[in-house]
Amino acid sequence: TAQRGRMLYVPRIWPDVGGPKVLGTMQILTLVLCSCSGETAALPWDLPANSSWEHQGGVVFIHTESSLYSLPCSPIEMEVAHPTYRWVQDRAASRLFSVTKEGHLLFQHFQAGNSGNYSCTISYMKHGVPVSQTFHYSVFGYHVLGGLDAVLLFHSKLCEDERTKRFLQDLQDKLRQLEIKQHCKLHLTATFCFPSLNNPSDDFIVQVQLEVSPFGPYWDEHCNSQDAETVTDCYHKTVRHNLGQVQLALTRFFKEHKSFHLTGPDIPSSNFTNEFVGFLKTKQCSGGYGQTKQLQRCLDCCIVCPPGTSSPPKTSQCSPCPVGTYSPIYGVAFCTPCKDGMITRVPGASSMMDCVKKERTKQAVSIVHRIPVLILIMLPALLALNFLFILSSCYWFYREYRVSSPWASKITGRTKRMEMVTSFFRIPRQGPQAGPDAGPASDTSDVDISASQGGNEEPTGGAPSPAVTSNLAAVTDETTPVLTQEDRKDTF
């Protein structure tokens, strides 16, 4: 419970001595007297400099499915004449709130979606001047750990979807009275149908899974009188007690309702006979809640996930919405995907406005922003230099092509062949001073090789040409010894 106090007012003792001129003169005299005495000037009849104040009321935690929770407008009780109260909630459309005469905001059967930021403004008159004070609250839903999973097995002669659906409806109708009496909620989570091992052709097993929540209607009626510091302990005890009672009640129920007989004009008569009832106690957060450890008096309690996050069932953490999804409200189990062709820039989006076209993703935007301005300024100069380089390359290529004419290529080929012949005969290459009788260098390729080999063979071509004679004479002038025919005979 909030601390209670009163705002006291001192009666006004300074008379109204006249109009604005007389009042202004008295203010000036008072300022002069206070300045001479060294004290701070304070006019008793001055009206408040500010006619409105903002206060942070703090964080408020309200348990899920609380029967009734009363949130006062001000943490401290204020006694003012004819006050008016106005409650608003952020991030929500305008709606009517249940407000008491004292300005308390009432929550009945609190849900995760009721979480959010609330503001209450109290307005009143003070010395004939309108005054307002606004108090801001952050409201979070939470719940203590505790739950129960039930597994039921039924035998049936047929396994048809329509017949099983009708059976489940009848089962839920009969369990509804048990929910009210035990202050719990029963949620059908899954159903399976498969052949029996004993007689697969004529006997089938229908498996039904139920999730039991201890937070049914008026589950906390024994804790309403507790204050905020001790109410959480009361919730823990109540949950443990209620879960034990629900387990006993379900066991007793299926002993009394062993068989469920279905008849109707559109389906044939059939029976579903219960053969097994099993229970498993769980301590997991509900969908849309996570163990964020915000509530100091209950660190293992599950706190509602704020916008931009989600928590699937049977998990214990609130995770940011992945890229491409968002969650605008509190207590979301699964984030909402963006429309086709749209995506969010970063994880944890909390509004549909955070969805943008895929072309404008964060990567594309970041690349544009990372381009230095200097590069944008130097880009024209770089393009000009690149163009000049291409022109110069084309010019030098054109020059090289013109120099490499067909006549020059023929001369180069003949020169190479002459070098090969001279290297074979070990004939030194003649310089450009050779006489005109020597003939062109290309004629050396026509020399008969047999003329230089000697032996018993005679030349078949007759007398050597002048060109050959001159070449042989040049050979005898060299320091390298040349074997004659007679010398070669002596060697044998």
Coordinates of C-alpha atoms in Angstrom, one line a residue:
T1 CA 0.0 0.0 0.0
A2 CA 1.2 3.5 -0.7
Q3 CA 2.3 5.8 2.1
R4 CA -0.5 8.2 3.1
G5 CA -0.1 11.8 4.1
R6 CA -1.8 15.1 3.7
M7 CA -1.0 18.3 1.9
L8 CA -1.5 21.2 4.4
Y9 CA -2.2 24.8 3.5
V10 CA -1.4 27.9 5.6
P11 CA -4.2 30.4 5.6
R12 CA -3.6 33.7 3.8
I13 CA -2.9 36.5 6.4
W14 CA -1.9 39.3 4.1
P15 CA -4.9 41.5 3.3
D16 CA -5.7 42.7 -0.2
V17 CA -4.8 46.4 0.3
G18 CA -5.7 47.7 -3.1
G19 CA -5.3 47.5 -6.8
P20 CA -2.3 46.4 -8.8
K21 CA -0.5 49.8 -8.3
V22 CA -0.6 49.6 -4.5
L23 CA 0.3 46.0 -4.5
G24 CA 3.3 46.7 -6.8
T25 CA 4.5 49.5 -4.5
M26 CA 4.4 47.2 -1.4
Q27 CA 6.4 44.6 -3.3
I28 CA 9.1 47.1 -4.1
L29 CA 9.3 48.3 -0.5
T30 CA 9.5 44.7 0.7
L31 CA 12.3 44.0 -1.7
V32 CA 14.3 47.0 -0.5
L33 CA 13.9 46.1 3.1
C34 CA 14.9 42.5 2.6
S35 CA 17.9 43.5 0.5
C36 CA 19.1 45.9 3.2
S37 CA 18.7 43.2 5.9
G38 CA 20.7 40.7 3.8
E39 CA 17.8 38.2 3.6
T40 CA 16.2 36.7 0.5
A41 CA 13.2 38.4 -0.6
A42 CA 10.0 36.3 -0.3
L43 CA 6.6 37.7 -0.8
P44 CA 4.0 35.9 1.4
W45 CA 1.2 36.6 -0.9
D46 CA 3.1 35.5 -4.1
L47 CA 1.2 33.0 -6.1
P48 CA 3.2 29.8 -7.1
A49 CA 5.6 30.4 -9.9
N50 CA 4.5 27.1 -11.6
S51 CA 0.9 26.1 -11.8
S52 CA 1.7 22.5 -12.8
W53 CA 4.2 19.8 -11.7
E54 CA 5.4 16.5 -13.1
H55 CA 6.2 13.6 -10.8
Q56 CA 7.5 10.1 -11.4
G57 CA 5.2 7.8 -9.5
G58 CA 7.5 4.8 -10.1
V59 CA 7.1 1.2 -11.3
V60 CA 4.0 -0.8 -10.5
F61 CA 3.8 -4.6 -10.8
I62 CA 0.4 -6.2 -11.1
H63 CA -0.1 -9.9 -11.1
T64 CA -1.8 -11.5 -14.1
E65 CA -5.6 -12.2 -13.6
S66 CA -5.7 -10.2 -10.4
S67 CA -9.3 -9.9 -9.4
L68 CA -9.0 -6.2 -8.6
Y69 CA -6.1 -3.8 -8.3
S70 CA -6.5 -0.1 -7.4
L71 CA -3.8 2.3 -8.5
P72 CA -4.0 5.7 -6.8
C73 CA -3.5 8.9 -8.8
S74 CA -0.9 10.2 -6.3
P75 CA 1.4 8.1 -4.1
I76 CA 0.6 10.6 -1.2
E77 CA -3.0 11.3 -0.4
M78 CA -3.9 14.9 -1.1
E79 CA -6.8 16.8 0.5
V80 CA -7.8 19.5 -1.9
A81 CA -11.1 21.1 -2.7
H82 CA -13.0 19.7 -5.6
P83 CA -10.2 17.8 -7.5
T84 CA -10.6 16.3 -10.9
Y85 CA -8.7 13.3 -12.2
R86 CA -7.7 12.3 -15.7
W87 CA -6.0 9.0 -16.6
V88 CA -4.3 8.4 -19.9
Q89 CA -2.2 5.5 -21.3
D90 CA 0.7 5.9 -23.7
R91 CA 0.9 3.8 -26.9
A92 CA -2.8 3.0 -26.8
A93 CA -5.9 4.4 -28.4
S94 CA -8.1 6.6 -26.2
R95 CA -10.4 4.6 -24.1
L96 CA -12.5 4.9 -21.0
F97 CA -10.9 3.9 -17.7
S98 CA -12.7 2.7 -14.5
V99 CA -11.8 5.5 -12.0
T100 CA -13.1 5.8 -8.5
K101 CA -14.3 9.0 -6.8
E102 CA -11.0 9.2 -5.1
G103 CA -9.2 9.1 -8.5
H104 CA -8.0 5.4 -8.2
L105 CA -7.6 3.5 -11.5
L106 CA -9.2 0.1 -11.2
F107 CA -7.9 -3.0 -13.0
Q108 CA -10.1 -6.1 -13.1
H109 CA -8.6 -9.4 -14.3
F110 CA -5.4 -7.7 -15.3
Q111 CA -4.0 -8.9 -18.7
A112 CA -0.6 -8.6 -20.3
G113 CA -1.9 -6.1 -22.8
N114 CA -2.9 -3.7 -19.9
S115 CA 0.8 -3.1 -19.2
G116 CA 2.2 0.2 -20.2
N117 CA 2.9 3.8 -19.2
Y118 CA 0.1 5.5 -17.4
S119 CA -0.3 9.2 -16.3
C120 CA -2.7 10.7 -13.9
T121 CA -3.3 14.5 -13.7
I122 CA -5.1 15.9 -10.6
S123 CA -6.4 19.4 -11.1
Y124 CA -7.7 21.8 -8.4
M125 CA -7.9 25.5 -7.4
K126 CA -5.3 27.0 -5.1
H127 CA -5.9 30.6 -4.0
G128 CA -8.1 31.2 -7.0
V129 CA -5.4 29.9 -9.4
P130 CA -5.8 26.6 -11.3
V131 CA -3.1 24.1 -10.3
S132 CA -2.4 20.6 -11.7
Q133 CA 0.0 17.8 -10.8
T134 CA 0.8 14.9 -13.0
F135 CA 2.1 11.5 -11.8
H136 CA 3.6 9.0 -14.2
Y137 CA 3.6 5.2 -13.7
S138 CA 5.2 2.3 -15.5
V139 CA 2.8 -0.7 -15.1
F140 CA 4.1 -4.2 -15.7
G141 CA 2.2 -7.5 -15.5
Y142 CA 3.8 -10.5 -13.9
H143 CA 3.0 -14.0 -12.6
V144 CA 4.6 -16.4 -10.2
L145 CA 5.9 -19.8 -11.5
G146 CA 3.6 -22.8 -11.4
G147 CA 1.6 -24.9 -13.8
L148 CA 0.4 -28.4 -14.5
D149 CA 0.4 -30.5 -17.7
A150 CA -2.1 -33.4 -18.0
V151 CA -2.0 -36.3 -20.5
L152 CA -5.2 -38.3 -21.1
L153 CA -5.5 -41.5 -23.2
F154 CA -8.9 -42.7 -24.5
H155 CA -9.7 -45.9 -26.5
S156 CA -12.0 -45.6 -29.5
K157 CA -13.1 -47.9 -32.4
L158 CA -12.6 -45.2 -35.0
C159 CA -10.1 -42.5 -35.6
E160 CA -11.9 -39.8 -37.6
D161 CA -11.3 -36.0 -37.3
E162 CA -15.0 -35.0 -37.1
R163 CA -15.8 -37.6 -34.4
T164 CA -12.7 -36.6 -32.4
K165 CA -13.5 -33.0 -32.7
R166 CA -17.0 -33.6 -31.3
F167 CA -15.6 -35.6 -28.5
L168 CA -13.2 -32.8 -27.5
Q169 CA -16.0 -30.3 -27.4
D170 CA -18.0 -32.5 -25.1
L171 CA -15.0 -33.0 -22.9
Q172 CA -14.4 -29.3 -22.6
D173 CA -18.0 -28.5 -21.7
K174 CA -17.9 -31.0 -18.9
L175 CA -14.6 -29.7 -17.5
R176 CA -15.8 -26.1 -17.5
Q177 CA -17.6 -26.6 -14.1
L178 CA -14.4 -28.0 -12.7
E179 CA -12.5 -24.8 -13.8
I180 CA -14.9 -22.5 -11.9
K181 CA -14.9 -24.6 -8.8
Q182 CA -11.1 -25.0 -8.7
H183 CA -10.3 -21.4 -9.8
C184 CA -8.2 -22.7 -12.7
K185 CA -8.0 -22.6 -16.5
L186 CA -7.7 -25.7 -18.8
H187 CA -6.3 -25.2 -22.2
L188 CA -6.3 -28.0 -24.9
T189 CA -2.8 -27.9 -26.4
A190 CA -2.6 -31.0 -28.6
T191 CA -4.5 -34.1 -29.8
F192 CA -3.1 -37.3 -31.5
C193 CA -4.8 -40.5 -32.8
F194 CA -2.9 -43.7 -33.5
P195 CA -3.7 -47.4 -33.7
S196 CA -3.5 -49.5 -30.5
L197 CA -0.7 -52.0 -30.2
N198 CA -3.1 -54.8 -29.0
N199 CA -5.6 -54.6 -31.8
P200 CA -4.4 -52.2 -34.5
S201 CA -7.2 -52.8 -36.9
D202 CA -10.2 -52.3 -34.5
D203 CA -8.8 -50.2 -31.6
F204 CA -7.4 -46.7 -31.6
I205 CA -6.0 -44.5 -28.9
V206 CA -6.8 -40.8 -28.8
Q207 CA -4.2 -38.8 -26.8
V208 CA -5.3 -35.5 -25.3
Q209 CA -2.9 -32.9 -23.7
L210 CA -4.2 -30.3 -21.3
E211 CA -2.4 -27.3 -19.9
V212 CA -3.6 -26.3 -16.4
S213 CA -3.2 -22.7 -15.4
P214 CA -3.8 -21.8 -11.7
F215 CA -4.9 -18.3 -12.5
G216 CA -8.6 -18.8 -13.0
P217 CA -11.5 -16.6 -11.9
Y218 CA -11.0 -15.3 -8.3
W219 CA -7.9 -17.4 -7.8
D220 CA -6.4 -14.6 -5.5
E221 CA -9.4 -13.9 -3.3
H222 CA -7.4 -14.9 -0.2
C223 CA -4.6 -12.4 -1.0
N224 CA -6.5 -9.3 -1.8
S225 CA -6.0 -7.9 1.8
Q226 CA -2.2 -8.3 1.6
D227 CA 0.1 -5.3 1.0
A228 CA 2.6 -5.2 -1.9
E229 CA 5.5 -6.6 0.2
T230 CA 3.7 -9.8 1.3
V231 CA 1.2 -10.4 -1.5
T232 CA 3.8 -12.2 -3.6
D233 CA 4.4 -14.8 -0.9
C234 CA 0.6 -15.2 -0.7
Y235 CA 0.5 -15.8 -4.5
H236 CA 3.1 -18.6 -4.2
K237 CA 1.2 -20.4 -1.5
T238 CA -2.1 -20.0 -3.3
V239 CA -0.7 -21.4 -6.6
R240 CA 0.8 -24.5 -4.9
H241 CA -2.4 -25.2 -3.1
N242 CA -4.6 -24.7 -6.2
L243 CA -2.5 -27.0 -8.3
G244 CA -2.7 -29.8 -5.8
Q245 CA -6.5 -29.4 -5.6
V246 CA -6.8 -29.4 -9.4
Q247 CA -4.8 -32.6 -9.7
L248 CA -7.1 -34.3 -7.2
A249 CA -10.2 -33.0 -8.9
L250 CA -9.1 -34.1 -12.4
T251 CA -8.3 -37.6 -11.1
R252 CA -11.6 -37.9 -9.4
F253 CA -13.4 -36.5 -12.5
F254 CA -12.1 -39.2 -14.9
K255 CA -12.9 -41.9 -12.4
E256 CA -16.5 -40.7 -12.4
H257 CA -16.5 -40.1 -16.1
K258 CA -14.9 -43.2 -17.4
S259 CA -16.6 -43.3 -20.8
F260 CA -17.9 -40.6 -23.1
H261 CA -20.8 -41.7 -25.4
L262 CA -21.4 -39.7 -28.5
T263 CA -24.6 -39.8 -30.5
G264 CA -26.0 -37.6 -33.2
P265 CA -27.8 -37.5 -36.5
D266 CA -24.7 -36.7 -38.5
I267 CA -22.3 -39.1 -36.9
P268 CA -22.6 -42.8 -35.8
S269 CA -22.7 -43.7 -32.2
S270 CA -19.3 -44.2 -30.6
N271 CA -17.6 -44.4 -27.2
F272 CA -14.3 -42.9 -25.9
T273 CA -13.1 -44.7 -22.8
N274 CA -10.5 -43.2 -20.5
E275 CA -7.6 -45.5 -19.7
F276 CA -4.8 -43.2 -18.4
V277 CA -4.5 -39.9 -16.6
G278 CA -1.0 -38.4 -16.0
F279 CA 0.3 -35.1 -14.5
L280 CA 3.5 -33.2 -14.7
K281 CA 4.2 -30.1 -12.7
T282 CA 5.9 -27.3 -14.6
K283 CA 7.7 -24.1 -13.7
Q284 CA 7.8 -22.2 -16.9
C285 CA 6.7 -18.7 -18.0
S286 CA 3.6 -18.2 -20.0
G287 CA 3.8 -17.0 -23.5
G288 CA 4.8 -13.3 -23.6
Y289 CA 6.5 -13.4 -20.2
G290 CA 10.2 -13.8 -19.2
Q291 CA 12.3 -13.9 -16.1
T292 CA 13.8 -10.4 -16.4
K293 CA 14.5 -10.1 -12.7
Q294 CA 12.9 -6.7 -12.5
L295 CA 10.8 -7.5 -9.5
Q296 CA 13.3 -7.6 -6.6
R297 CA 10.9 -9.3 -4.1
C298 CA 10.4 -12.1 -6.6
L299 CA 13.4 -12.7 -8.8
D300 CA 12.0 -15.9 -10.2
C301 CA 8.7 -14.3 -11.3
C302 CA 7.9 -13.9 -14.9
I303 CA 7.6 -10.3 -16.1
V304 CA 5.7 -9.3 -19.2
C305 CA 7.8 -8.7 -22.3
P306 CA 7.9 -5.1 -23.4
P307 CA 7.2 -3.9 -27.0
G308 CA 9.9 -5.0 -29.4
T309 CA 10.4 -8.4 -27.7
S310 CA 8.6 -11.7 -27.6
S311 CA 8.7 -14.9 -25.7
P312 CA 7.1 -18.2 -27.0
P313 CA 5.3 -20.5 -24.6
K314 CA 7.5 -22.7 -22.4
T315 CA 10.5 -20.3 -22.5
S316 CA 11.9 -18.1 -19.8
Q317 CA 13.5 -15.2 -21.7
C318 CA 12.2 -12.2 -23.6
S319 CA 14.1 -12.0 -27.0
P320 CA 14.2 -9.0 -29.4
C321 CA 12.0 -9.4 -32.5
P322 CA 14.1 -10.7 -35.4
V323 CA 14.8 -8.5 -38.4
G324 CA 11.6 -8.4 -40.5
T325 CA 9.2 -8.6 -37.5
Y326 CA 7.9 -6.2 -34.8
S327 CA 5.7 -6.3 -31.7
P328 CA 3.8 -3.1 -30.8
I329 CA 2.3 -4.2 -27.4
Y330 CA 3.3 -5.9 -24.2
G331 CA 3.1 -9.7 -23.7
V332 CA 3.6 -10.9 -27.2
A333 CA 4.4 -14.6 -27.7
F334 CA 5.4 -14.2 -31.4
C335 CA 6.4 -11.1 -33.3
T336 CA 4.3 -9.9 -36.2
P337 CA 6.0 -10.1 -39.7
C338 CA 6.3 -7.1 -41.9
K339 CA 4.3 -6.9 -45.1
D340 CA 5.6 -8.5 -48.3
G341 CA 8.6 -6.6 -49.7
M342 CA 9.3 -4.8 -46.4
I343 CA 11.8 -5.4 -43.6
T344 CA 13.0 -3.8 -40.4
R345 CA 16.5 -2.3 -40.3
V346 CA 17.5 -3.6 -36.8
P347 CA 16.1 -6.3 -34.4
G348 CA 13.7 -5.2 -31.7
A349 CA 11.3 -3.2 -33.8
S350 CA 8.2 -2.1 -31.8
S351 CA 6.1 -0.4 -34.5
M352 CA 4.8 -1.2 -37.9
M353 CA 6.4 2.1 -39.0
D354 CA 9.8 0.5 -38.5
C355 CA 9.1 -1.7 -41.5
V356 CA 10.7 -0.2 -44.7
K357 CA 11.3 -1.4 -48.2
K358 CA 13.9 -4.1 -48.6
E359 CA 16.0 -1.8 -50.9
R360 CA 16.4 0.6 -47.9
T361 CA 17.9 -1.9 -45.5
K362 CA 20.4 -0.9 -43.0
Q363 CA 23.3 -2.3 -45.0
A364 CA 22.5 -0.2 -48.0
V365 CA 21.9 2.9 -46.0
S366 CA 25.1 2.4 -44.0
I367 CA 27.2 2.0 -47.2
V368 CA 25.9 5.3 -48.5
H369 CA 26.7 7.1 -45.3
R370 CA 30.2 5.7 -45.1
I371 CA 31.3 7.1 -48.4
P372 CA 33.6 10.1 -47.5
V373 CA 32.8 13.4 -48.9
L374 CA 36.5 13.7 -50.1
I375 CA 36.0 10.8 -52.5
L376 CA 32.9 12.4 -54.0
I377 CA 34.9 15.6 -54.6
M378 CA 37.9 13.7 -56.1
L379 CA 35.8 11.4 -58.3
P380 CA 35.7 13.8 -61.4
A381 CA 39.5 14.2 -61.2
L382 CA 40.0 10.4 -61.0
L383 CA 37.8 9.9 -64.0
A384 CA 39.7 12.5 -66.0
L385 CA 43.1 10.9 -65.2
N386 CA 41.7 7.5 -66.2
F387 CA 40.6 8.9 -69.5
L388 CA 44.0 10.4 -70.2
F389 CA 45.7 7.1 -69.4
I390 CA 43.5 5.3 -71.9
L391 CA 44.3 7.9 -74.7
S392 CA 48.0 7.7 -74.1
S393 CA 47.9 3.9 -74.2
C394 CA 46.1 4.0 -77.5
Y395 CA 48.6 6.4 -79.0
W396 CA 51.7 4.3 -78.1
F397 CA 50.0 1.2 -79.4
Y398 CA 49.3 3.0 -82.7
R399 CA 53.0 4.1 -83.0
E400 CA 54.3 0.6 -82.3
Y401 CA 51.9 -0.8 -85.0
R402 CA 53.2 1.6 -87.7
V403 CA 56.9 0.8 -87.0
S404 CA 56.2 -2.9 -87.2
S405 CA 55.6 -2.9 -91.0
P406 CA 55.7 -6.1 -93.2
W407 CA 59.1 -5.1 -94.9
A408 CA 60.7 -4.7 -91.5
S409 CA 59.4 -8.0 -90.4
K410 CA 61.0 -9.7 -93.5
I411 CA 64.4 -8.2 -92.7
T412 CA 64.2 -9.4 -89.2
G413 CA 63.5 -12.9 -90.3
R414 CA 66.4 -13.0 -92.8
T415 CA 68.8 -11.7 -90.1
K416 CA 67.8 -14.5 -87.8
R417 CA 68.4 -17.2 -90.5
M418 CA 71.9 -15.7 -91.3
E419 CA 72.8 -15.9 -87.7
M420 CA 71.9 -19.6 -87.6
V421 CA 74.1 -20.4 -90.7
T422 CA 77.1 -18.5 -89.5
S423 CA 76.9 -20.2 -86.1
F424 CA 76.8 -23.6 -87.9
F425 CA 79.9 -22.9 -90.0
R426 CA 81.6 -20.9 -87.3
I427 CA 81.8 -18.1 -89.8
P428 CA 82.1 -14.7 -88.1
R429 CA 79.4 -12.3 -89.0
Q430 CA 80.7 -9.7 -91.5
G431 CA 80.2 -6.1 -90.8
P432 CA 78.7 -3.5 -93.0
Q433 CA 82.1 -2.7 -94.6
A434 CA 82.1 -5.9 -96.8
G435 CA 82.5 -5.2 -100.5
P436 CA 79.7 -5.4 -103.0
D437 CA 81.0 -8.7 -104.3
A438 CA 80.0 -10.4 -101.2
G439 CA 76.4 -10.2 -102.1
P440 CA 73.5 -9.9 -99.7
A441 CA 73.6 -11.6 -96.4
S442 CA 70.6 -13.7 -97.3
D443 CA 72.7 -15.5 -100.0
T444 CA 74.7 -17.4 -97.4
S445 CA 71.7 -19.7 -96.8
D446 CA 72.2 -21.2 -100.3
V447 CA 75.7 -22.5 -99.7
D448 CA 76.2 -26.3 -100.3
I449 CA 77.3 -27.8 -97.0
S450 CA 79.2 -30.6 -98.7
A451 CA 81.9 -28.2 -100.0
S452 CA 83.4 -27.8 -96.5
Q453 CA 83.4 -31.4 -95.5
G454 CA 86.3 -32.6 -97.8
G455 CA 86.9 -36.4 -98.3
N456 CA 86.7 -38.5 -101.4
E457 CA 83.4 -36.9 -102.5
E458 CA 83.5 -34.3 -105.2
P459 CA 81.1 -31.4 -105.6
T460 CA 78.3 -32.1 -107.8
G461 CA 77.6 -28.6 -108.6
G462 CA 80.9 -27.8 -110.4
A463 CA 83.1 -24.9 -109.4
P464 CA 82.1 -23.0 -106.4
S465 CA 80.5 -19.6 -106.9
P466 CA 82.4 -16.4 -106.1
A467 CA 80.4 -16.0 -103.0
V468 CA 81.4 -19.4 -101.7
T469 CA 85.1 -18.9 -102.6
S470 CA 85.2 -15.7 -100.7
N471 CA 83.6 -17.3 -97.7
L472 CA 86.2 -20.2 -97.7
A473 CA 89.0 -17.7 -98.0
A474 CA 87.6 -16.0 -95.0
V475 CA 87.7 -19.2 -93.1
T476 CA 91.5 -19.8 -93.8
D477 CA 92.2 -16.4 -92.4
E478 CA 90.8 -17.4 -89.0
T479 CA 93.1 -18.7 -86.2
T480 CA 91.1 -21.9 -85.9
P481 CA 92.9 -24.7 -87.7
V482 CA 91.2 -26.3 -90.7
L483 CA 91.9 -29.9 -91.7
T484 CA 92.7 -30.5 -95.4
Q485 CA 92.1 -33.7 -97.3
E486 CA 95.7 -34.8 -96.9
D487 CA 95.8 -34.1 -93.2
R488 CA 92.7 -36.2 -92.8
K489 CA 94.3 -39.1 -94.6
D490 CA 97.3 -39.1 -92.2
T491 CA 95.0 -39.3 -89.3
F492 CA 93.5 -42.6 -90.4

